[in-house]
mmCIF file of C-alpha atoms in Angstrom:
data_model
loop_
_atom_site.group_PDB
_atom_site.id
_atom_site.type_symbol
_atom_site.label_atom_id
_atom_site.label_comp_id
_atom_site.label_asym_id
_atom_site.label_seq_id
_atom_site.Cartn_x
_atom_site.Cartn_y
_atom_site.Cartn_z
ATOM 1 C CA VAL G 49 83.416 52.626 71.154
ATOM 2 C CA SER G 50 85.186 53.230 74.490
ATOM 3 C CA GLY G 51 82.657 55.687 75.897
ATOM 4 C CA GLN G 52 79.904 58.183 75.267
ATOM 5 C CA VAL G 53 80.409 60.750 72.525
ATOM 6 C CA PRO G 54 81.310 64.081 74.209
ATOM 7 C CA GLY G 55 78.482 66.593 74.503
ATOM 8 C CA SER G 56 78.303 70.283 75.360
ATOM 9 C CA SER G 57 78.223 69.548 79.125
ATOM 10 C CA THR G 58 81.076 67.006 79.153
ATOM 11 C CA THR G 59 84.003 67.999 81.397
ATOM 12 C CA PRO G 60 87.203 68.343 79.321
ATOM 13 C CA HIS G 61 90.099 66.023 80.079
ATOM 14 C CA CYS G 62 92.560 68.798 79.286
ATOM 15 C CA TRP G 63 92.803 72.277 77.829
ATOM 16 C CA VAL G 64 95.182 73.289 75.053
ATOM 17 C CA PHE G 65 96.455 76.850 74.832
ATOM 18 C CA VAL G 66 97.415 77.850 71.279
ATOM 19 C CA ASP G 67 99.790 80.823 71.234
ATOM 20 C CA PHE G 68 101.147 82.416 68.068
ATOM 21 C CA THR G 69 102.058 85.770 69.648
ATOM 22 C CA PRO G 70 105.690 86.351 70.679
ATOM 23 C CA PRO G 71 106.502 88.377 73.801
ATOM 24 C CA VAL G 72 106.775 92.165 73.615
ATOM 25 C CA VAL G 73 110.336 93.080 74.568
ATOM 26 C CA GLN G 74 112.297 96.276 75.130
ATOM 27 C CA LEU G 75 115.958 96.477 76.119
ATOM 28 C CA HIS G 76 116.626 99.766 77.876
ATOM 29 C CA GLU G 77 119.825 101.789 77.742
ATOM 30 C CA LEU G 78 122.753 99.961 79.320
ATOM 31 C CA GLY G 79 124.586 101.558 82.215
ATOM 32 C CA GLN G 80 128.213 101.291 83.335
ATOM 33 C CA ASN G 81 130.225 102.497 86.279
ATOM 34 C CA ASP G 82 131.937 105.792 85.465
ATOM 35 C CA PRO G 83 134.877 105.755 85.743
ATOM 36 C CA PRO G 84 135.401 102.004 85.197
ATOM 37 C CA THR G 85 135.852 100.065 88.422
ATOM 38 C CA VAL G 86 137.361 96.755 89.425
ATOM 39 C CA PRO G 87 135.402 94.551 88.938
ATOM 40 C CA GLN G 88 133.636 96.226 86.035
ATOM 41 C CA SER G 89 129.885 95.853 85.702
ATOM 42 C CA VAL G 90 127.164 96.616 83.167
ATOM 43 C CA HIS G 91 123.669 97.380 84.421
ATOM 44 C CA ILE G 92 121.119 95.715 82.111
ATOM 45 C CA ARG G 93 117.462 96.769 82.320
ATOM 46 C CA TRP G 94 114.554 95.506 80.209
ATOM 47 C CA SER G 95 110.781 95.178 79.890
ATOM 48 C CA ALA G 96 109.150 91.915 78.739
ATOM 49 C CA MET G 97 105.395 91.321 78.527
ATOM 50 C CA ASP G 98 103.333 88.320 77.463
ATOM 51 C CA ASN G 99 100.203 86.569 78.720
ATOM 52 C CA ALA G 100 102.040 83.255 79.044
ATOM 53 C CA LEU G 101 105.678 83.869 79.922
ATOM 54 C CA ALA G 102 107.648 80.885 81.173
ATOM 55 C CA LYS G 103 108.791 80.866 84.819
ATOM 56 C CA ARG G 104 112.345 81.703 83.739
ATOM 57 C CA PRO G 105 111.884 83.281 80.332
ATOM 58 C CA ILE G 106 114.961 85.514 80.151
ATOM 59 C CA SER G 107 118.357 84.662 78.674
ATOM 60 C CA LEU G 108 121.202 87.118 78.129
ATOM 61 C CA SER G 109 124.247 86.700 75.905
ATOM 62 C CA TYR G 110 127.069 88.888 74.636
ATOM 63 C CA ARG G 111 129.281 89.122 71.563
ATOM 64 C CA GLU G 112 132.589 90.919 71.272
ATOM 65 C CA ALA G 113 133.487 93.038 68.255
ATOM 66 C CA MET G 114 134.672 91.103 65.195
ATOM 67 C CA SER G 115 133.198 87.891 66.618
ATOM 68 C CA GLU G 116 130.245 85.965 65.195
ATOM 69 C CA ARG G 117 129.797 83.798 68.288
ATOM 70 C CA TRP G 118 127.375 84.724 71.048
ATOM 71 C CA GLN G 119 128.460 83.691 74.541
ATOM 72 C CA THR G 120 126.116 83.060 77.450
ATOM 73 C CA LEU G 121 125.937 85.931 79.912
ATOM 74 C CA THR G 122 123.240 84.431 82.152
ATOM 75 C CA GLY G 123 119.976 82.526 81.974
ATOM 76 C CA PRO G 124 117.433 81.286 81.965
ATOM 77 C CA ILE G 125 116.382 83.661 84.746
ATOM 78 C CA ALA G 126 113.136 85.169 86.049
ATOM 79 C CA ASN G 127 111.650 88.263 84.439
ATOM 80 C CA ALA G 128 112.979 90.628 87.114
ATOM 81 C CA GLY G 129 113.611 93.453 84.648
ATOM 82 C CA ALA G 130 117.212 93.936 85.784
ATOM 83 C CA HIS G 131 120.561 92.163 85.875
ATOM 84 C CA ASP G 132 124.001 93.483 86.787
ATOM 85 C CA TRP G 133 126.669 91.771 84.704
ATOM 86 C CA ARG G 134 130.138 91.447 86.148
ATOM 87 C CA VAL G 135 132.265 91.688 83.016
ATOM 88 C CA PRO G 136 134.968 89.007 82.676
ATOM 89 C CA ASP G 137 138.473 90.441 82.936
ATOM 90 C CA SER G 138 139.248 89.179 79.435
ATOM 91 C CA VAL G 139 136.488 91.261 77.796
ATOM 92 C CA VAL G 140 137.656 94.677 76.555
ATOM 93 C CA GLY G 141 136.430 96.849 73.697
ATOM 94 C CA ASP G 142 133.076 96.969 71.890
ATOM 95 C CA VAL G 143 130.473 94.467 73.107
ATOM 96 C CA GLU G 144 126.864 93.800 72.071
ATOM 97 C CA ILE G 145 124.315 92.331 74.485
ATOM 98 C CA ARG G 146 121.354 90.255 73.348
ATOM 99 C CA LEU G 147 118.147 89.705 75.327
ATOM 100 C CA THR G 148 116.115 86.590 74.503
ATOM 101 C CA VAL G 149 112.588 86.065 75.887
ATOM 102 C CA ARG G 150 110.534 82.856 75.528
ATOM 103 C CA ASP G 151 106.913 82.172 76.358
ATOM 104 C CA MET G 152 105.249 78.866 77.251
ATOM 105 C CA GLY G 153 104.074 78.417 73.674
ATOM 106 C CA GLY G 154 107.646 78.306 72.420
ATOM 107 C CA ASN G 155 107.527 81.770 70.835
ATOM 108 C CA LEU G 156 110.745 83.740 71.046
ATOM 109 C CA SER G 157 111.631 87.428 70.868
ATOM 110 C CA GLU G 158 115.154 88.809 70.716
ATOM 111 C CA VAL G 159 116.594 92.299 70.865
ATOM 112 C CA THR G 160 120.244 93.327 70.589
ATOM 113 C CA SER G 161 121.785 96.410 72.148
ATOM 114 C CA PRO G 162 123.980 98.894 70.319
ATOM 115 C CA ALA G 163 127.662 98.205 70.952
ATOM 116 C CA ILE G 164 128.981 99.495 74.262
ATOM 117 C CA ARG G 165 132.652 100.007 74.998
ATOM 118 C CA ILE G 166 134.238 98.175 77.907
ATOM 119 C CA GLU G 167 137.189 100.292 78.995
ATOM 120 C CA LEU G 168 140.248 99.144 80.841
ATOM 121 C CA PRO G 169 140.169 100.298 84.472
ATOM 122 C CA ARG G 170 142.604 102.973 85.512
ATOM 123 C CA PRO G 171 146.130 101.756 86.259
ATOM 124 C CA PRO G 172 146.746 101.211 89.986
ATOM 125 C CA ALA G 173 149.174 104.146 90.142
ATOM 126 C CA GLU G 174 146.371 106.522 89.133
ATOM 127 C CA ARG G 175 143.976 105.342 91.823
ATOM 128 C CA ARG G 176 143.161 108.042 94.350
ATOM 129 C CA SER G 177 143.631 106.740 97.875
ATOM 130 C CA VAL G 178 141.749 108.628 100.553
ATOM 131 C CA GLU G 179 142.251 107.758 104.188
ATOM 132 C CA LEU G 180 139.176 106.740 106.169
ATOM 133 C CA PRO G 181 139.499 108.820 109.335
ATOM 134 C CA ILE G 182 136.684 107.163 111.306
ATOM 135 C CA ALA G 183 138.365 104.389 113.261
ATOM 136 C CA ALA G 184 134.995 102.956 114.319
ATOM 137 C CA PHE G 185 134.576 101.317 110.933
ATOM 138 C CA ALA G 186 137.818 101.853 109.042
ATOM 139 C CA ALA G 187 140.930 99.935 109.991
ATOM 140 C CA PRO G 188 144.252 101.642 109.156
ATOM 141 C CA THR G 189 144.468 101.752 105.389
ATOM 142 C CA ARG G 190 147.281 100.385 103.285
ATOM 143 C CA PHE G 191 148.154 102.599 100.331
ATOM 144 C CA ALA G 192 149.564 101.355 97.053
ATOM 145 C CA GLY G 193 152.854 103.121 96.456
ATOM 146 C CA SER G 194 153.747 101.209 93.310
ATOM 147 C CA ASP G 195 152.260 98.766 90.834
ATOM 148 C CA GLU G 196 153.983 95.829 92.512
ATOM 149 C CA GLY G 197 151.529 93.732 94.441
ATOM 150 C CA ASP G 198 148.629 96.105 93.829
ATOM 151 C CA ALA G 199 146.736 93.748 91.522
ATOM 152 C CA ALA G 200 146.961 91.044 94.187
ATOM 153 C CA GLU G 201 145.552 93.461 96.784
ATOM 154 C CA LEU G 202 142.650 94.373 94.513
ATOM 155 C CA ASP G 203 141.916 90.693 93.972
ATOM 156 C CA ARG G 204 142.059 90.080 97.733
ATOM 157 C CA ALA G 205 139.690 93.009 98.315
ATOM 158 C CA LEU G 206 137.196 91.573 95.835
ATOM 159 C CA LYS G 207 137.265 88.139 97.460
ATOM 160 C CA LEU G 208 136.779 89.632 100.925
ATOM 161 C CA TYR G 209 133.904 91.750 99.614
ATOM 162 C CA GLN G 210 132.214 88.676 98.136
ATOM 163 C CA GLN G 211 132.606 86.861 101.462
ATOM 164 C CA GLY G 212 131.012 89.837 103.202
ATOM 165 C CA ARG G 213 128.019 89.737 100.884
ATOM 166 C CA LYS G 214 127.527 86.031 101.559
ATOM 167 C CA HIS G 215 127.588 86.629 105.333
ATOM 168 C CA ALA G 216 125.122 89.510 104.951
ATOM 169 C CA ALA G 217 122.750 87.347 102.892
ATOM 170 C CA ARG G 218 122.748 84.797 105.729
ATOM 171 C CA GLY G 219 122.081 87.476 108.333
ATOM 172 C CA GLU G 220 125.616 87.221 109.790
ATOM 173 C CA HIS G 221 126.053 90.990 109.951
ATOM 174 C CA ARG G 222 129.001 91.126 112.364
ATOM 175 C CA LEU G 223 131.008 88.770 110.169
ATOM 176 C CA ALA G 224 129.903 90.723 107.103
ATOM 177 C CA ALA G 225 131.124 93.999 108.620
ATOM 178 C CA SER G 226 134.485 92.406 109.433
ATOM 179 C CA ARG G 227 134.960 91.178 105.856
ATOM 180 C CA PHE G 228 133.999 94.568 104.397
ATOM 181 C CA ARG G 229 136.535 96.266 106.681
ATOM 182 C CA ASN G 230 139.202 93.799 105.541
ATOM 183 C CA ALA G 231 138.323 94.568 101.912
ATOM 184 C CA LEU G 232 138.804 98.283 102.610
ATOM 185 C CA GLU G 233 142.221 97.621 104.119
ATOM 186 C CA ALA G 234 143.254 96.100 100.815
ATOM 187 C CA ASP G 235 141.509 98.726 98.640
ATOM 188 C CA PRO G 236 140.555 101.981 100.427
ATOM 189 C CA ASP G 237 138.694 103.219 97.311
ATOM 190 C CA PHE G 238 136.350 100.194 97.116
ATOM 191 C CA SER G 239 133.034 102.084 97.328
ATOM 192 C CA GLU G 240 130.909 98.916 97.116
ATOM 193 C CA ALA G 241 132.630 97.600 100.245
ATOM 194 C CA LEU G 242 131.719 100.841 102.042
ATOM 195 C CA VAL G 243 128.102 100.398 100.963
ATOM 196 C CA GLY G 244 128.168 96.818 102.232
ATOM 197 C CA LEU G 245 129.693 97.973 105.514
ATOM 198 C CA GLY G 246 126.970 100.588 105.881
ATOM 199 C CA GLY G 247 124.300 97.930 105.392
ATOM 200 C CA ALA G 248 125.922 95.594 107.936
ATOM 201 C CA LEU G 249 126.185 98.367 110.531
ATOM 202 C CA TYR G 250 122.598 99.470 109.911
ATOM 203 C CA ALA G 251 121.392 95.872 110.359
ATOM 204 C CA GLN G 252 123.135 95.843 113.750
ATOM 205 C CA GLY G 253 121.267 98.991 114.794
ATOM 206 C CA ASP G 254 124.200 101.398 114.467
ATOM 207 C CA GLY G 255 122.568 103.987 112.208
ATOM 208 C CA GLU G 256 125.085 106.728 112.955
ATOM 209 C CA LYS G 257 128.139 104.786 111.838
ATOM 210 C CA ALA G 258 126.164 103.300 108.946
ATOM 211 C CA ALA G 259 125.480 106.856 107.744
ATOM 212 C CA GLU G 260 129.205 107.644 107.971
ATOM 213 C CA ALA G 261 130.057 104.608 105.854
ATOM 214 C CA TYR G 262 127.499 105.590 103.201
ATOM 215 C CA GLU G 263 128.794 109.172 103.199
ATOM 216 C CA PHE G 264 132.325 107.957 102.528
ATOM 217 C CA ALA G 265 131.016 105.724 99.741
ATOM 218 C CA LEU G 266 129.483 108.802 98.102
ATOM 219 C CA LEU G 267 132.779 110.660 98.366
ATOM 220 C CA ARG G 268 134.376 107.916 96.320
ATOM 221 C CA LYS G 269 131.461 107.337 93.947
ATOM 222 C CA PRO G 270 129.000 110.262 93.923
ATOM 223 C CA GLY G 271 126.656 108.470 91.519
ATOM 224 C CA SER G 272 126.119 105.421 93.737
ATOM 225 C CA ARG G 273 122.382 104.836 93.983
ATOM 226 C CA ASP G 274 122.827 102.144 96.651
ATOM 227 C CA ALA G 275 124.869 104.497 98.849
ATOM 228 C CA ARG G 276 122.213 107.222 98.621
ATOM 229 C CA GLN G 277 119.408 104.756 99.348
ATOM 230 C CA GLY G 278 121.261 103.369 102.360
ATOM 231 C CA LEU G 279 122.135 106.851 103.616
ATOM 232 C CA ALA G 280 118.476 107.895 103.363
ATOM 233 C CA ALA G 281 117.436 104.837 105.408
ATOM 234 C CA ALA G 282 120.053 105.665 108.051
ATOM 235 C CA TYR G 283 118.844 109.277 108.211
ATOM 236 C CA ILE G 284 115.225 108.131 108.571
ATOM 237 C CA GLY G 285 116.259 105.934 111.490
ATOM 238 C CA GLN G 286 117.785 109.030 113.119
ATOM 239 C CA ARG G 287 114.642 111.071 112.329
ATOM 240 C CA ARG G 288 116.711 113.340 110.072
ATOM 241 C CA PHE G 289 113.859 113.505 107.596
ATOM 242 C CA GLY G 290 115.042 116.578 105.705
ATOM 243 C CA ASP G 291 118.410 114.945 105.016
ATOM 244 C CA ALA G 292 116.654 111.745 103.911
ATOM 245 C CA VAL G 293 114.479 113.698 101.454
ATOM 246 C CA GLN G 294 117.586 115.303 99.993
ATOM 247 C CA GLN G 295 119.172 111.913 99.253
ATOM 248 C CA LEU G 296 115.989 110.337 97.885
ATOM 249 C CA SER G 297 115.337 113.380 95.700
ATOM 250 C CA ARG G 298 118.795 112.989 94.152
ATOM 251 C CA ILE G 299 117.884 109.389 93.269
ATOM 252 C CA VAL G 300 114.649 110.296 91.478
ATOM 253 C CA GLN G 301 116.359 113.191 89.725
ATOM 254 C CA ALA G 302 118.746 110.662 88.206
ATOM 255 C CA ASP G 303 115.974 108.125 87.477
ATOM 256 C CA ALA G 304 112.388 109.400 87.567
ATOM 257 C CA LYS G 305 111.101 105.795 87.472
ATOM 258 C CA ASP G 306 112.925 104.628 90.596
ATOM 259 C CA VAL G 307 109.743 103.456 92.329
ATOM 260 C CA GLU G 308 111.482 102.328 95.510
ATOM 261 C CA ALA G 309 112.772 105.863 96.072
ATOM 262 C CA TRP G 310 109.278 107.291 95.455
ATOM 263 C CA LEU G 311 107.877 104.810 97.990
ATOM 264 C CA ASN G 312 110.466 105.924 100.553
ATOM 265 C CA LEU G 313 109.682 109.579 99.837
ATOM 266 C CA GLY G 314 106.050 108.783 100.602
ATOM 267 C CA ASP G 315 107.066 107.260 103.934
ATOM 268 C CA VAL G 316 109.130 110.324 104.841
ATOM 269 C CA SER G 317 106.186 112.578 103.957
ATOM 270 C CA ILE G 318 104.025 110.586 106.385
ATOM 271 C CA TYR G 319 106.680 111.026 109.085
ATOM 272 C CA GLN G 320 106.698 114.772 108.376
ATOM 273 C CA GLY G 321 102.908 114.965 108.638
ATOM 274 C CA ASP G 322 102.247 115.749 104.953
ATOM 275 C CA GLU G 323 99.513 113.288 103.995
ATOM 276 C CA ILE G 324 98.811 114.943 100.619
ATOM 277 C CA LEU G 325 102.446 114.740 99.492
ATOM 278 C CA ALA G 326 102.666 111.156 100.753
ATOM 279 C CA ARG G 327 99.700 110.191 98.572
ATOM 280 C CA GLU G 328 101.345 111.815 95.544
ATOM 281 C CA HIS G 329 104.584 109.889 96.099
ATOM 282 C CA TYR G 330 102.808 106.566 96.716
ATOM 283 C CA GLU G 331 100.802 106.982 93.503
ATOM 284 C CA LYS G 332 104.032 107.465 91.565
ATOM 285 C CA ALA G 333 105.467 104.319 93.147
ATOM 286 C CA LEU G 334 102.267 102.531 92.133
ATOM 287 C CA THR G 335 102.225 103.567 88.477
ATOM 288 C CA LEU G 336 105.696 104.355 87.109
ATOM 289 C CA ASP G 337 107.067 100.817 86.671
ATOM 290 C CA PRO G 338 104.568 97.987 86.044
ATOM 291 C CA ASN G 339 107.336 95.386 86.527
ATOM 292 C CA ALA G 340 108.059 96.429 90.127
ATOM 293 C CA LYS G 341 105.438 94.077 91.586
ATOM 294 C CA ASP G 342 106.715 94.097 95.176
ATOM 295 C CA THR G 343 106.903 97.896 95.349
ATOM 296 C CA ILE G 344 103.483 98.225 93.707
ATOM 297 C CA ASP G 345 101.965 95.952 96.381
ATOM 298 C CA LYS G 346 103.571 98.022 99.139
ATOM 299 C CA ALA G 347 102.385 101.307 97.630
ATOM 300 C CA ARG G 348 98.836 99.967 97.201
ATOM 301 C CA LEU G 349 98.765 98.818 100.846
ATOM 302 C CA ARG G 350 100.041 102.183 102.080
ATOM 303 C CA LEU G 351 97.423 104.079 100.054
ATOM 304 C CA ALA G 352 94.679 101.857 101.411
ATOM 305 C CA ASN G 353 95.798 102.618 104.987
ATOM 306 C CA LEU G 354 96.958 106.198 104.495
ATOM 307 C CA LYS G 355 94.627 107.806 107.044
ATOM 308 C CA ARG G 356 95.576 105.334 109.773
ATOM 309 C CA LEU G 357 99.306 105.652 109.013
ATOM 310 C CA ALA G 358 99.120 109.437 109.221
ATOM 311 C CA PHE G 359 97.134 109.283 112.453
ATOM 312 C CA ASP G 360 99.459 106.741 114.081
ATOM 313 C CA PHE G 361 102.562 108.760 113.378
ATOM 314 C CA ARG G 362 101.015 111.975 114.689
ATOM 315 C CA GLN G 363 100.627 110.361 118.134
ATOM 316 C CA PRO G 364 103.314 111.093 120.751
ATOM 317 C CA GLN G 365 106.244 108.742 120.372
ATOM 318 C CA PRO G 366 107.215 106.735 123.491
ATOM 319 C CA SER G 367 110.297 108.093 125.240
ATOM 320 C CA LYS G 368 113.391 105.919 125.343
#
């Protein structure tokens, strides 16, 4: 015998967790840019719950029509509840998307979407080119008069846009703004580049020109949630609270569970001196999406300090 027989008070050497329950999974309706853009993207949203999810439990795959083979879309990734898929140029037609979720016990749940149709983008000749008249952020635009060379310009615009995003992620906002401007020279209708430019200008403290960039992005793509969110932030920075409410309200009209927009509406209500409405908005941000952990934490903190926040903002603001 190597030791004493274990008794009721003996400290365990290890614990074993036995799990026979697979994760609970829901794949929400897939969204696409309308009309199709270059590059095309599919917005994938899901809910996945389990007491013992792995650190990176999510895998996504896709299958084209008439094909039996699933191809990796991304994964394993964290359970963020959202992923925007840039569709490969070779994929056209009906496509199914499969969500796979694994827990630490090895249990697996899968759900497959109904087929969605990936459309070809509009031919270059049909693209509507609109001049950007604000020289402060729009270099002279180059318009595509024929198909020749247009595909190359679109590809160049995409590469410049990607460079701009990398600079922005590193906090290099001046370089980011330059790359976004270059992308707009190549493709004046590239709404995502306008959104990126707005963010870079806002980060440099130029809220007025940031608002102009976001406004032009909405002219090109009225349904852009990112453009409306950025425009609302720019308006808040200018103390144009009524205009900010208008943009944020459009976001929650399109998606009543957009908790970030509800949180921002609560902030604007505080700025406007409406503590009761602020509480209502913060409570929506707190309860509508249980997966939005960061926003939930922010809403909970704001509710806990609501009286002080309202009092602080009612005090006279220092003159500049």
